[in-house]
Amino acid sequence: MVKPLDICILAAGKGSRMRSSTPKVLQPLAGKPLLGHLLDTADALQPHQIHVVVGPDDTELQAAYATRDNINWVVQADRLGTGHAVMQAAPFFSGEGPVLIMLGDAPLIRLNTLKKMLATPADLVVLSVQLDDPTGYGRIKRNGKGEVMAIVEDKDADDVTRQIQEINSGVMLSAAGLIKPWLGQLDNQNKQQEYYLTDMIAVAARQHHRVDTVMADDRMEVAGVNDFIQLAELERSYQQSQAAAFMAQGMHIVDPARFDVRGQVSFGKDVRVDINVIFEGEVTLGDGVNIGPNCVIKDSQIGAASIIKANSVIDGAVVSEACSVGPFARLRPGAYLHNEAAVGNFVEVKKSTLGKGSKASHLSYLGDSMIGENVNIGAGTITCNYDGVSKWQTQIGDDVFVGSNTALVAPVSLAEGVTVAAGSTITTDVPADNLAVGRGRQRNIPNWHKPAKTLKED
Ligand code: UD1
Ligand code: CA
């Protein structure tokens, strides 16, 4: 029988190099906290429990994952090093079985790599990687036979050791029954006066335990985030590999270096995405969708053959098929465009439905409204949906024509076929096929004398 797996994630470090009030492991990578990436990968291994070591003030962290019930939060009162951190978690390990240790600030570790480690028959498995520039990392020290003897931290390494390019990723696998006694033999006699987890390797090797390494193929997989420069590097690398995967599935991305997905995107055939587009949350793009530059699309569905023009911001909206949105349009939560609807520049739509073929082409606010089919909303039309206390609905029937610069004071309804004269303020319901004129009549005053300039006296 396979013994239950415990996972231990170290996340109590202060993250002082970020100079941020947000805990380091809550900093977002592709829209998800660093810790969230690790937890999702950890979940896929179906562990018995995930122990997360946090600092005493990290209540924000626990609150962020309050709904998860497989996390055992372990508080490390004094941050005395990675070895000390594991010592705090060790009493909670479920038995003598396997324990996988990961660092909270190295989020891109792959499931396959972890599986490779779990399949390695050794007493202690360390995930290592070969780096051109190993500065800052612990070095893997081997003897003449190539056996791992120790990990030496950068700060404690001599010049010869510093030349070693194989580094410790921080991910380790061993058994609780071995880790616990090894931890008891650590001390803090080093440059940082910390209990290093990495010193466990020398202890194990001295006791002739079999220490082995698994090499990660990709250095980004083990890259740690200590400051915003490294976070930005990791973000770009993550986004580029996401873009590459999408392109391989047939998405036409104009420039993969200017493409960001902070969530999940599913898409059909012949989707084209111009530069600087950001996707957030859950986004679905139908066949032939075309997205112009500088758009932000969050938690929305864009139907087949719809076009989203430059600089549009879409959040919580449904855009059906063959619609046109933008340039400079804003669809807010609850915006629902039926097929062939069009929303043009400087139009804001909130909690409103536009029926098939209806158009609001310029400069409008449509909020809390139900708009039928083939309706034309003239430039400058505003649904006055808010009286300072409550929000009210506007109903507009099929084939209505709303002239420019109209204020529709809700609650109000325009029945089918209504025409509203430009510049109207509509405060009462309009019956079907009526023309509504709600404005002062124009007067022309002949022979008007323009005011003349008078000389100012000083
Ligand atoms: C560590 C490793 C180093 C490795 C590198 C990989 C040690 C001693 N060094 O160095 O060999 O190459 O990671 O990125 O293990 N933490 C705690 N409690 C503590 C100290 C740290 O929970 O008392 C957590 C931090 O939150 C962090 C992780 O452990 O997530 C690593 O700590 P950090 O200080 O970043 O270690 P590195 O110097 O990067
Ligand atoms: Ca680190």
Short mmCIF file of C-alpha atoms and ligand atoms in Angstrom, two decimals:
data_model
loop_
_atom_site.label_atom_id
_atom_site.label_comp_id
_atom_site.label_asym_id
_atom_site.label_seq_id
_atom_site.Cartn_x
_atom_site.Cartn_y
_atom_site.Cartn_z
CA MET A 1 0.00 0.00 0.00
CA VAL A 2 1.23 3.51 -0.82
CA LYS A 3 1.80 5.54 2.33
CA PRO A 4 -0.09 8.86 2.60
CA LEU A 5 1.85 11.88 1.38
CA ASP A 6 2.38 14.98 3.51
CA ILE A 7 3.32 18.22 1.81
CA CYS A 8 5.09 20.99 3.69
CA ILE A 9 5.25 24.48 2.17
CA LEU A 10 7.57 27.02 3.77
CA ALA A 11 6.11 30.48 3.66
CA ALA A 12 7.14 32.23 6.86
CA GLY A 13 9.93 34.30 5.37
CA LYS A 14 9.45 38.04 5.72
CA GLY A 15 9.96 38.70 2.03
CA SER A 16 11.89 41.78 3.11
CA ARG A 17 13.44 42.28 -0.32
CA MET A 18 9.98 43.18 -1.68
CA ARG A 19 9.45 46.02 0.80
CA SER A 20 5.73 45.37 0.58
CA SER A 21 3.02 45.12 3.23
CA THR A 22 1.57 42.15 1.35
CA PRO A 23 3.09 38.80 2.38
CA LYS A 24 5.46 37.59 -0.36
CA VAL A 25 3.55 34.40 -1.11
CA LEU A 26 0.35 36.42 -1.65
CA GLN A 27 1.97 38.49 -4.40
CA PRO A 28 0.22 37.59 -7.66
CA LEU A 29 1.74 35.74 -10.57
CA ALA A 30 -0.58 35.63 -13.58
CA GLY A 31 -3.32 36.93 -11.30
CA LYS A 32 -2.95 34.17 -8.71
CA PRO A 33 -0.94 34.35 -5.46
CA LEU A 34 2.39 32.52 -5.51
CA LEU A 35 1.05 30.22 -2.81
CA GLY A 36 -2.07 29.50 -4.87
CA HIS A 37 0.07 28.12 -7.71
CA LEU A 38 1.81 25.77 -5.28
CA LEU A 39 -1.40 24.69 -3.57
CA ASP A 40 -3.01 23.84 -6.92
CA THR A 41 0.00 21.74 -7.92
CA ALA A 42 0.09 20.14 -4.46
CA ASP A 43 -3.63 19.25 -4.68
CA ALA A 44 -3.01 17.29 -7.85
CA LEU A 45 -0.84 14.88 -5.83
CA GLN A 46 -3.81 14.20 -3.54
CA PRO A 47 -1.80 14.60 -0.35
CA HIS A 48 -3.04 13.53 3.03
CA GLN A 49 -2.40 17.03 4.31
CA ILE A 50 -0.67 20.26 3.29
CA HIS A 51 1.24 21.95 6.09
CA VAL A 52 1.94 25.61 5.42
CA VAL A 53 4.49 27.25 7.68
CA VAL A 54 3.68 30.92 8.20
CA GLY A 55 4.89 33.75 10.40
CA PRO A 56 2.95 34.85 13.48
CA ASP A 57 1.51 37.95 11.78
CA ASP A 58 0.44 36.18 8.61
CA THR A 59 -3.29 36.17 9.39
CA GLU A 60 -3.89 37.70 5.95
CA LEU A 61 -2.53 34.52 4.43
CA GLN A 62 -4.77 32.21 6.41
CA ALA A 63 -7.77 34.42 5.65
CA ALA A 64 -7.02 34.21 1.92
CA TYR A 65 -7.37 30.42 2.01
CA ALA A 66 -9.95 30.10 4.79
CA THR A 67 -12.26 27.99 2.63
CA ARG A 68 -9.69 25.23 2.07
CA ASP A 69 -9.93 22.44 4.59
CA ASN A 70 -6.80 20.43 3.72
CA ILE A 71 -4.34 23.03 5.03
CA ASN A 72 -2.70 22.74 8.42
CA TRP A 73 -1.37 26.21 9.23
CA VAL A 74 1.82 25.98 11.28
CA VAL A 75 3.04 29.14 12.93
CA GLN A 76 6.78 29.69 13.11
CA ALA A 77 7.06 32.30 15.85
CA ASP A 78 10.72 33.14 15.19
CA ARG A 79 12.01 32.87 11.67
CA LEU A 80 15.20 31.01 12.40
CA GLY A 81 15.69 29.43 8.99
CA THR A 82 14.21 26.85 6.62
CA GLY A 83 15.31 23.94 8.83
CA HIS A 84 13.68 25.57 11.85
CA ALA A 85 10.52 26.07 9.78
CA VAL A 86 10.27 22.34 9.01
CA MET A 87 10.92 21.57 12.70
CA GLN A 88 7.70 23.44 13.53
CA ALA A 89 5.71 21.34 11.07
CA ALA A 90 7.32 17.97 11.85
CA PRO A 91 5.13 17.10 14.86
CA PHE A 92 2.09 17.26 12.54
CA PHE A 93 3.43 14.85 9.90
CA SER A 94 0.91 12.03 9.72
CA GLY A 95 3.25 9.10 10.25
CA GLU A 96 6.59 7.88 9.03
CA GLY A 97 5.61 8.23 5.36
CA PRO A 98 6.79 10.52 2.55
CA VAL A 99 7.05 14.27 3.07
CA LEU A 100 7.47 16.65 0.17
CA ILE A 101 8.95 20.01 1.15
CA MET A 102 8.48 23.02 -1.12
CA LEU A 103 9.36 26.70 -0.83
CA GLY A 104 6.42 29.10 -0.94
CA ASP A 105 8.33 31.54 -3.12
CA ALA A 106 9.06 29.16 -6.03
CA PRO A 107 5.62 28.85 -7.63
CA LEU A 108 6.17 27.28 -11.04
CA ILE A 109 7.18 23.78 -10.04
CA ARG A 110 5.52 21.25 -12.38
CA LEU A 111 3.44 18.31 -11.37
CA ASN A 112 5.43 15.97 -13.60
CA THR A 113 8.68 16.94 -11.92
CA LEU A 114 7.20 16.20 -8.50
CA LYS A 115 5.96 12.84 -9.78
CA LYS A 116 9.46 12.09 -11.04
CA MET A 117 10.79 12.81 -7.54
CA LEU A 118 8.16 10.54 -5.97
CA ALA A 119 9.23 7.76 -8.32
CA THR A 120 12.92 8.09 -7.37
CA PRO A 121 14.04 5.31 -5.00
CA ALA A 122 16.26 7.17 -2.51
CA ASP A 123 16.11 8.17 1.15
CA LEU A 124 16.32 11.83 0.26
CA VAL A 125 15.58 13.36 -3.14
CA VAL A 126 16.57 16.94 -3.95
CA LEU A 127 15.29 18.79 -6.99
CA SER A 128 18.24 20.53 -8.58
CA VAL A 129 18.88 22.53 -11.71
CA GLN A 130 21.92 23.66 -13.69
CA LEU A 131 22.20 27.45 -13.88
CA ASP A 132 24.51 29.68 -15.93
CA ASP A 133 24.43 32.11 -13.05
CA PRO A 134 23.97 30.22 -9.78
CA THR A 135 24.52 33.31 -7.60
CA GLY A 136 22.38 33.36 -4.48
CA TYR A 137 21.42 29.69 -4.51
CA GLY A 138 22.65 26.77 -2.45
CA ARG A 139 25.17 24.63 -4.41
CA ILE A 140 24.98 20.85 -4.71
CA LYS A 141 28.34 19.40 -3.61
CA ARG A 142 29.22 15.95 -4.95
CA ASN A 143 32.15 13.64 -4.26
CA GLY A 144 34.40 12.01 -6.87
CA LYS A 145 31.84 9.31 -7.50
CA GLY A 146 29.18 11.92 -8.17
CA GLU A 147 27.32 11.21 -4.94
CA VAL A 148 25.63 14.18 -3.26
CA MET A 149 27.54 15.07 -0.09
CA ALA A 150 26.11 18.44 0.96
CA ILE A 151 24.36 21.63 -0.03
CA VAL A 152 26.39 24.76 0.63
CA GLU A 153 24.58 28.07 0.86
CA ASP A 154 25.86 30.88 -1.34
CA LYS A 155 26.74 33.04 1.66
CA ASP A 156 28.81 30.24 3.20
CA ALA A 157 30.49 29.00 0.02
CA ASP A 158 34.20 29.36 -0.74
CA ASP A 159 35.39 30.39 -4.20
CA VAL A 160 35.65 26.81 -5.48
CA THR A 161 32.13 25.94 -4.31
CA ARG A 162 30.77 29.14 -5.85
CA GLN A 163 31.83 27.82 -9.27
CA ILE A 164 29.38 24.92 -8.97
CA GLN A 165 26.43 25.50 -11.27
CA GLU A 166 24.14 22.79 -10.02
CA ILE A 167 21.87 24.42 -7.44
CA ASN A 168 19.26 23.43 -4.88
CA SER A 169 15.73 24.35 -5.92
CA GLY A 170 14.54 23.96 -2.34
CA VAL A 171 12.15 21.12 -3.20
CA MET A 172 12.99 17.97 -1.23
CA LEU A 173 11.42 14.62 -0.63
CA SER A 174 12.12 12.20 2.16
CA ALA A 175 10.28 10.24 4.86
CA ALA A 176 8.95 11.70 8.09
CA GLY A 177 10.72 8.90 9.99
CA LEU A 178 14.09 10.11 8.61
CA ILE A 179 13.49 13.86 8.53
CA LYS A 180 12.62 14.14 12.22
CA PRO A 181 15.94 12.75 13.56
CA TRP A 182 17.94 14.62 10.90
CA LEU A 183 16.33 17.92 11.91
CA GLY A 184 17.50 17.23 15.48
CA GLN A 185 21.08 17.35 14.27
CA LEU A 186 20.98 20.78 12.62
CA ASP A 187 22.72 23.77 14.14
CA ASN A 188 22.97 27.44 13.22
CA GLN A 189 26.75 27.71 12.96
CA ASN A 190 26.77 29.59 9.64
CA LYS A 191 26.93 33.09 8.19
CA GLN A 192 23.20 33.71 8.60
CA GLN A 193 22.98 32.03 12.02
CA GLU A 194 19.97 30.10 10.77
CA TYR A 195 18.95 26.46 10.96
CA TYR A 196 19.35 25.52 7.30
CA LEU A 197 17.14 22.75 5.96
CA THR A 198 19.88 22.18 3.42
CA ASP A 199 22.25 20.97 6.15
CA MET A 200 20.08 17.85 6.35
CA ILE A 201 21.81 16.62 3.19
CA ALA A 202 25.24 16.42 4.81
CA VAL A 203 23.71 14.72 7.86
CA ALA A 204 22.01 12.10 5.67
CA ALA A 205 25.14 11.54 3.55
CA ARG A 206 27.32 11.10 6.65
CA GLN A 207 24.92 8.40 7.83
CA HIS A 208 25.24 6.67 4.44
CA HIS A 209 21.69 7.33 3.44
CA ARG A 210 21.06 7.38 -0.26
CA VAL A 211 20.72 10.99 -1.45
CA ASP A 212 19.72 11.50 -5.04
CA THR A 213 18.72 14.43 -7.25
CA VAL A 214 16.12 14.96 -9.90
CA MET A 215 17.05 17.64 -12.41
CA ALA A 216 14.41 20.11 -13.53
CA ASP A 217 14.46 20.71 -17.29
CA ASP A 218 13.41 24.31 -17.12
CA ARG A 219 15.10 26.80 -14.83
CA MET A 220 11.88 28.84 -14.47
CA GLU A 221 10.35 25.83 -12.77
CA VAL A 222 12.57 26.30 -9.77
CA ALA A 223 13.07 30.06 -9.93
CA GLY A 224 12.49 31.72 -6.58
CA VAL A 225 10.84 35.11 -6.15
CA ASN A 226 12.68 37.33 -3.72
CA ASP A 227 12.02 40.77 -5.21
CA PHE A 228 9.84 42.48 -7.81
CA ILE A 229 12.51 42.11 -10.48
CA GLN A 230 12.39 38.32 -10.16
CA LEU A 231 8.59 38.39 -9.95
CA ALA A 232 8.43 40.31 -13.24
CA GLU A 233 10.85 37.86 -14.90
CA LEU A 234 8.76 34.94 -13.78
CA GLU A 235 5.54 36.61 -14.90
CA ARG A 236 6.94 37.20 -18.41
CA SER A 237 8.28 33.70 -18.67
CA TYR A 238 4.96 32.24 -17.51
CA GLN A 239 2.99 34.40 -19.94
CA GLN A 240 5.26 33.54 -22.85
CA SER A 241 4.88 29.84 -22.28
CA GLN A 242 1.11 30.27 -21.98
CA ALA A 243 1.09 32.23 -25.23
CA ALA A 244 3.19 29.55 -26.90
CA ALA A 245 0.73 26.87 -25.81
CA PHE A 246 -2.22 28.91 -27.15
CA MET A 247 -0.47 29.54 -30.46
CA ALA A 248 0.21 25.83 -30.77
CA GLN A 249 -3.56 25.35 -30.39
CA GLY A 250 -4.20 27.81 -33.21
CA MET A 251 -4.70 31.19 -31.59
CA HIS A 252 -3.25 34.01 -33.70
CA ILE A 253 -1.38 36.12 -31.17
CA VAL A 254 0.17 39.13 -32.82
CA ASP A 255 2.93 39.48 -30.22
CA PRO A 256 3.38 36.82 -27.52
CA ALA A 257 5.55 39.24 -25.54
CA ARG A 258 2.53 41.51 -25.11
CA PHE A 259 -0.11 38.98 -24.15
CA ASP A 260 -1.35 38.32 -20.63
CA VAL A 261 -3.71 35.73 -19.26
CA ARG A 262 -4.56 35.99 -15.57
CA GLY A 263 -7.01 33.13 -15.41
CA GLN A 264 -8.50 30.67 -17.89
CA VAL A 265 -9.19 31.29 -21.55
CA SER A 266 -10.94 28.82 -23.81
CA PHE A 267 -11.19 29.62 -27.50
CA GLY A 268 -12.34 28.36 -30.87
CA LYS A 269 -10.75 28.45 -34.32
CA ASP A 270 -9.32 31.51 -36.03
CA VAL A 271 -9.23 33.73 -32.98
CA ARG A 272 -6.94 36.72 -33.40
CA VAL A 273 -5.58 38.76 -30.51
CA ASP A 274 -3.73 42.01 -31.09
CA ILE A 275 -1.09 43.45 -28.75
CA ASN A 276 -1.46 44.36 -25.05
CA VAL A 277 -4.62 42.42 -24.38
CA ILE A 278 -5.21 41.23 -20.82
CA PHE A 279 -7.55 38.35 -20.04
CA GLU A 280 -8.69 37.85 -16.46
CA GLY A 281 -10.80 35.22 -14.74
CA GLU A 282 -12.80 32.91 -16.99
CA VAL A 283 -13.00 34.02 -20.61
CA THR A 284 -14.49 32.20 -23.59
CA LEU A 285 -13.82 33.29 -27.17
CA GLY A 286 -15.85 31.77 -30.01
CA ASP A 287 -14.65 30.97 -33.53
CA GLY A 288 -13.32 33.91 -35.50
CA VAL A 289 -13.30 36.39 -32.61
CA ASN A 290 -11.02 39.32 -33.29
CA ILE A 291 -9.68 41.38 -30.40
CA GLY A 292 -8.01 44.70 -31.06
CA PRO A 293 -5.09 46.18 -29.15
CA ASN A 294 -5.18 47.28 -25.49
CA CYS A 295 -8.35 45.49 -24.43
CA VAL A 296 -9.04 44.10 -20.97
CA ILE A 297 -11.48 41.18 -20.96
CA LYS A 298 -12.53 39.65 -17.66
CA ASP A 299 -15.02 36.87 -16.82
CA SER A 300 -16.83 37.24 -20.14
CA GLN A 301 -18.01 35.30 -23.15
CA ILE A 302 -17.41 36.60 -26.66
CA GLY A 303 -19.42 34.79 -29.32
CA ALA A 304 -18.29 33.66 -32.75
CA ALA A 305 -17.33 36.29 -35.33
CA SER A 306 -17.59 39.15 -32.86
CA ILE A 307 -15.08 41.94 -33.04
CA ILE A 308 -13.74 43.82 -30.03
CA LYS A 309 -12.04 46.99 -31.17
CA ALA A 310 -9.10 48.78 -29.57
CA ASN A 311 -9.11 49.96 -25.96
CA SER A 312 -12.30 48.28 -24.83
CA VAL A 313 -12.83 47.06 -21.27
CA ILE A 314 -15.20 44.15 -20.83
CA ASP A 315 -16.08 42.69 -17.43
CA GLY A 316 -18.75 40.15 -16.58
CA ALA A 317 -20.43 40.49 -19.96
CA VAL A 318 -21.91 38.23 -22.61
CA VAL A 319 -21.29 39.29 -26.19
CA SER A 320 -23.14 36.98 -28.58
CA GLU A 321 -22.28 36.30 -32.21
CA ALA A 322 -21.26 38.83 -34.86
CA CYS A 323 -21.34 41.75 -32.46
CA SER A 324 -19.13 44.81 -32.63
CA VAL A 325 -17.75 46.41 -29.47
CA GLY A 326 -15.55 49.51 -29.26
CA PRO A 327 -13.21 51.15 -29.86
CA PHE A 328 -13.20 52.61 -26.32
CA ALA A 329 -16.29 50.75 -25.11
CA ARG A 330 -16.93 49.61 -21.56
CA LEU A 331 -19.12 46.61 -20.82
CA ARG A 332 -19.71 46.16 -17.10
CA PRO A 333 -21.15 43.17 -15.24
CA GLY A 334 -24.55 42.13 -16.50
CA ALA A 335 -24.10 43.58 -19.99
CA TYR A 336 -25.68 41.14 -22.47
CA LEU A 337 -25.43 41.75 -26.20
CA HIS A 338 -27.55 39.56 -28.47
CA ASN A 339 -26.33 38.64 -31.96
CA GLU A 340 -25.25 41.48 -34.25
CA ALA A 341 -25.58 44.12 -31.57
CA ALA A 342 -23.09 46.99 -31.65
CA VAL A 343 -21.68 49.17 -28.91
CA GLY A 344 -19.36 51.91 -30.06
CA ASN A 345 -16.95 54.42 -28.66
CA PHE A 346 -17.45 55.90 -25.20
CA VAL A 347 -20.49 53.78 -24.52
CA GLU A 348 -20.86 52.24 -21.06
CA VAL A 349 -23.28 49.36 -20.57
CA LYS A 350 -24.18 47.96 -17.15
CA LYS A 351 -26.80 45.31 -16.24
CA SER A 352 -28.47 45.85 -19.58
CA THR A 353 -29.54 43.72 -22.51
CA LEU A 354 -29.26 44.87 -26.11
CA GLY A 355 -31.47 42.85 -28.45
CA LYS A 356 -30.47 41.42 -31.81
CA GLY A 357 -29.10 44.03 -34.21
CA SER A 358 -29.49 46.93 -31.77
CA LYS A 359 -26.90 49.67 -31.78
CA ALA A 360 -25.51 52.25 -29.38
CA SER A 361 -22.74 53.68 -31.46
CA HIS A 362 -21.48 56.68 -29.56
CA LEU A 363 -21.24 58.33 -26.12
CA SER A 364 -23.97 56.70 -24.06
CA TYR A 365 -24.68 55.25 -20.64
CA LEU A 366 -27.06 52.30 -20.61
CA GLY A 367 -27.71 50.98 -17.11
CA ASP A 368 -30.43 48.65 -15.78
CA SER A 369 -32.19 48.54 -19.13
CA MET A 370 -33.88 45.98 -21.36
CA ILE A 371 -33.51 46.99 -24.96
CA GLY A 372 -35.30 45.08 -27.73
CA GLU A 373 -34.26 44.25 -31.29
CA ASN A 374 -33.20 46.67 -34.02
CA VAL A 375 -33.14 49.60 -31.66
CA ASN A 376 -31.02 52.64 -32.44
CA ILE A 377 -29.68 54.49 -29.42
CA GLY A 378 -28.51 57.93 -30.54
CA ALA A 379 -25.27 59.54 -29.46
CA GLY A 380 -25.37 60.97 -25.97
CA THR A 381 -28.33 58.94 -24.75
CA ILE A 382 -28.30 58.43 -21.00
CA THR A 383 -30.48 56.13 -18.95
CA CYS A 384 -30.92 58.10 -15.73
CA ASN A 385 -31.17 54.96 -13.62
CA TYR A 386 -30.29 56.39 -10.23
CA ASP A 387 -32.32 58.87 -8.20
CA GLY A 388 -29.68 59.23 -5.53
CA VAL A 389 -31.17 56.38 -3.47
CA SER A 390 -32.42 53.56 -5.72
CA LYS A 391 -31.72 52.14 -9.16
CA TRP A 392 -34.59 51.98 -11.68
CA GLN A 393 -35.23 50.10 -14.91
CA THR A 394 -35.63 51.38 -18.44
CA GLN A 395 -37.57 49.26 -20.96
CA ILE A 396 -37.16 49.86 -24.68
CA GLY A 397 -39.20 47.83 -27.18
CA ASP A 398 -38.20 46.57 -30.63
CA ASP A 399 -37.55 49.01 -33.47
CA VAL A 400 -37.30 52.07 -31.23
CA PHE A 401 -35.28 55.05 -32.43
CA VAL A 402 -33.85 57.22 -29.66
CA GLY A 403 -32.61 60.57 -30.94
CA SER A 404 -29.30 62.00 -29.82
CA ASN A 405 -28.79 63.56 -26.42
CA THR A 406 -31.83 62.00 -24.81
CA ALA A 407 -32.22 61.52 -21.09
CA LEU A 408 -34.43 58.56 -20.20
CA VAL A 409 -35.46 59.12 -16.59
CA ALA A 410 -36.12 55.68 -15.11
CA PRO A 411 -38.38 53.97 -14.33
CA VAL A 412 -39.65 54.53 -17.86
CA SER A 413 -40.63 52.46 -20.84
CA LEU A 414 -40.70 53.07 -24.56
CA ALA A 415 -43.03 50.63 -26.33
CA GLU A 416 -42.34 49.13 -29.77
CA GLY A 417 -41.66 51.41 -32.69
CA VAL A 418 -41.35 54.61 -30.63
CA THR A 419 -39.29 57.51 -31.91
CA VAL A 420 -37.79 59.94 -29.42
CA ALA A 421 -36.88 63.39 -30.66
CA ALA A 422 -33.26 64.41 -30.16
CA GLY A 423 -32.56 66.35 -26.98
CA SER A 424 -35.60 64.97 -25.15
CA THR A 425 -35.92 64.34 -21.45
CA ILE A 426 -38.33 61.42 -21.19
CA THR A 427 -40.05 61.07 -17.84
CA THR A 428 -43.26 59.22 -18.71
CA ASP A 429 -43.94 56.00 -20.63
CA VAL A 430 -44.39 56.28 -24.40
CA PRO A 431 -47.02 54.10 -26.16
CA ALA A 432 -46.17 52.08 -29.27
CA ASP A 433 -45.37 53.91 -32.51
CA ASN A 434 -45.58 57.38 -30.90
CA LEU A 435 -43.14 60.20 -31.42
CA ALA A 436 -42.08 61.56 -28.03
CA VAL A 437 -40.78 65.09 -27.89
CA GLY A 438 -39.66 66.21 -24.49
CA ARG A 439 -37.86 69.51 -24.94
CA GLY A 440 -38.47 73.25 -25.03
CA ARG A 441 -39.49 74.62 -28.40
CA GLN A 442 -36.87 76.65 -30.23
CA ARG A 443 -37.39 80.40 -30.66
CA ASN A 444 -35.46 82.47 -33.16
CA ILE A 445 -35.03 86.16 -32.21
CA PRO A 446 -34.30 88.37 -35.23
CA ASN A 447 -31.78 91.24 -35.37
CA TRP A 448 -29.99 90.17 -32.33
CA HIS A 449 -27.25 92.54 -31.22
CA LYS A 450 -24.18 90.77 -30.02
CA PRO A 451 -22.85 92.25 -26.78
CA ALA A 452 -20.06 94.75 -27.53
CA LYS A 453 -16.78 94.89 -25.64
CA THR A 454 -16.46 97.87 -23.29
CA LEU A 455 -13.09 99.41 -22.49
CA LYS A 456 -12.00 98.62 -18.96
CA GLU A 457 -11.13 101.57 -16.68
CA ASP A 458 -8.09 101.03 -14.49
C1 UD1 B 1 16.77 28.68 -0.10
C2 UD1 B 1 17.74 27.51 0.13
C3 UD1 B 1 18.74 27.46 -1.03
C4 UD1 B 1 18.01 27.35 -2.34
C5 UD1 B 1 16.98 28.46 -2.49
C6 UD1 B 1 16.11 28.19 -3.69
C7 UD1 B 1 18.03 27.13 2.52
C8 UD1 B 1 18.87 27.38 3.71
N1 UD1 B 1 18.42 27.69 1.39
O1 UD1 B 1 17.52 29.89 -0.02
O2 UD1 B 1 19.62 26.38 -0.88
O3 UD1 B 1 18.94 27.40 -3.41
O4 UD1 B 1 16.10 28.53 -1.34
O5 UD1 B 1 15.21 29.24 -3.93
O6 UD1 B 1 17.06 26.39 2.65
N2 UD1 B 1 11.21 30.39 5.24
C9 UD1 B 1 10.46 30.08 6.36
N3 UD1 B 1 11.02 30.27 7.59
C10 UD1 B 1 12.26 30.74 7.76
C11 UD1 B 1 13.03 31.07 6.62
C12 UD1 B 1 12.46 30.87 5.35
O7 UD1 B 1 9.32 29.65 6.25
O8 UD1 B 1 12.68 30.90 8.92
C13 UD1 B 1 10.60 30.19 3.90
C14 UD1 B 1 10.49 31.48 3.11
O9 UD1 B 1 9.19 32.04 3.28
C15 UD1 B 1 10.70 31.05 1.68
C16 UD1 B 1 11.52 29.79 1.81
O10 UD1 B 1 11.44 29.36 3.14
O11 UD1 B 1 9.48 30.75 1.04
C17 UD1 B 1 12.97 30.02 1.40
O12 UD1 B 1 13.53 31.00 2.23
P1 UD1 B 1 14.54 32.09 1.64
O13 UD1 B 1 14.99 32.94 2.77
O14 UD1 B 1 13.96 32.75 0.46
O15 UD1 B 1 15.75 31.11 1.23
P2 UD1 B 1 16.85 31.37 0.12
O16 UD1 B 1 17.90 32.25 0.67
O17 UD1 B 1 16.22 31.78 -1.13
CA CA B 2 14.13 32.39 -1.78
#
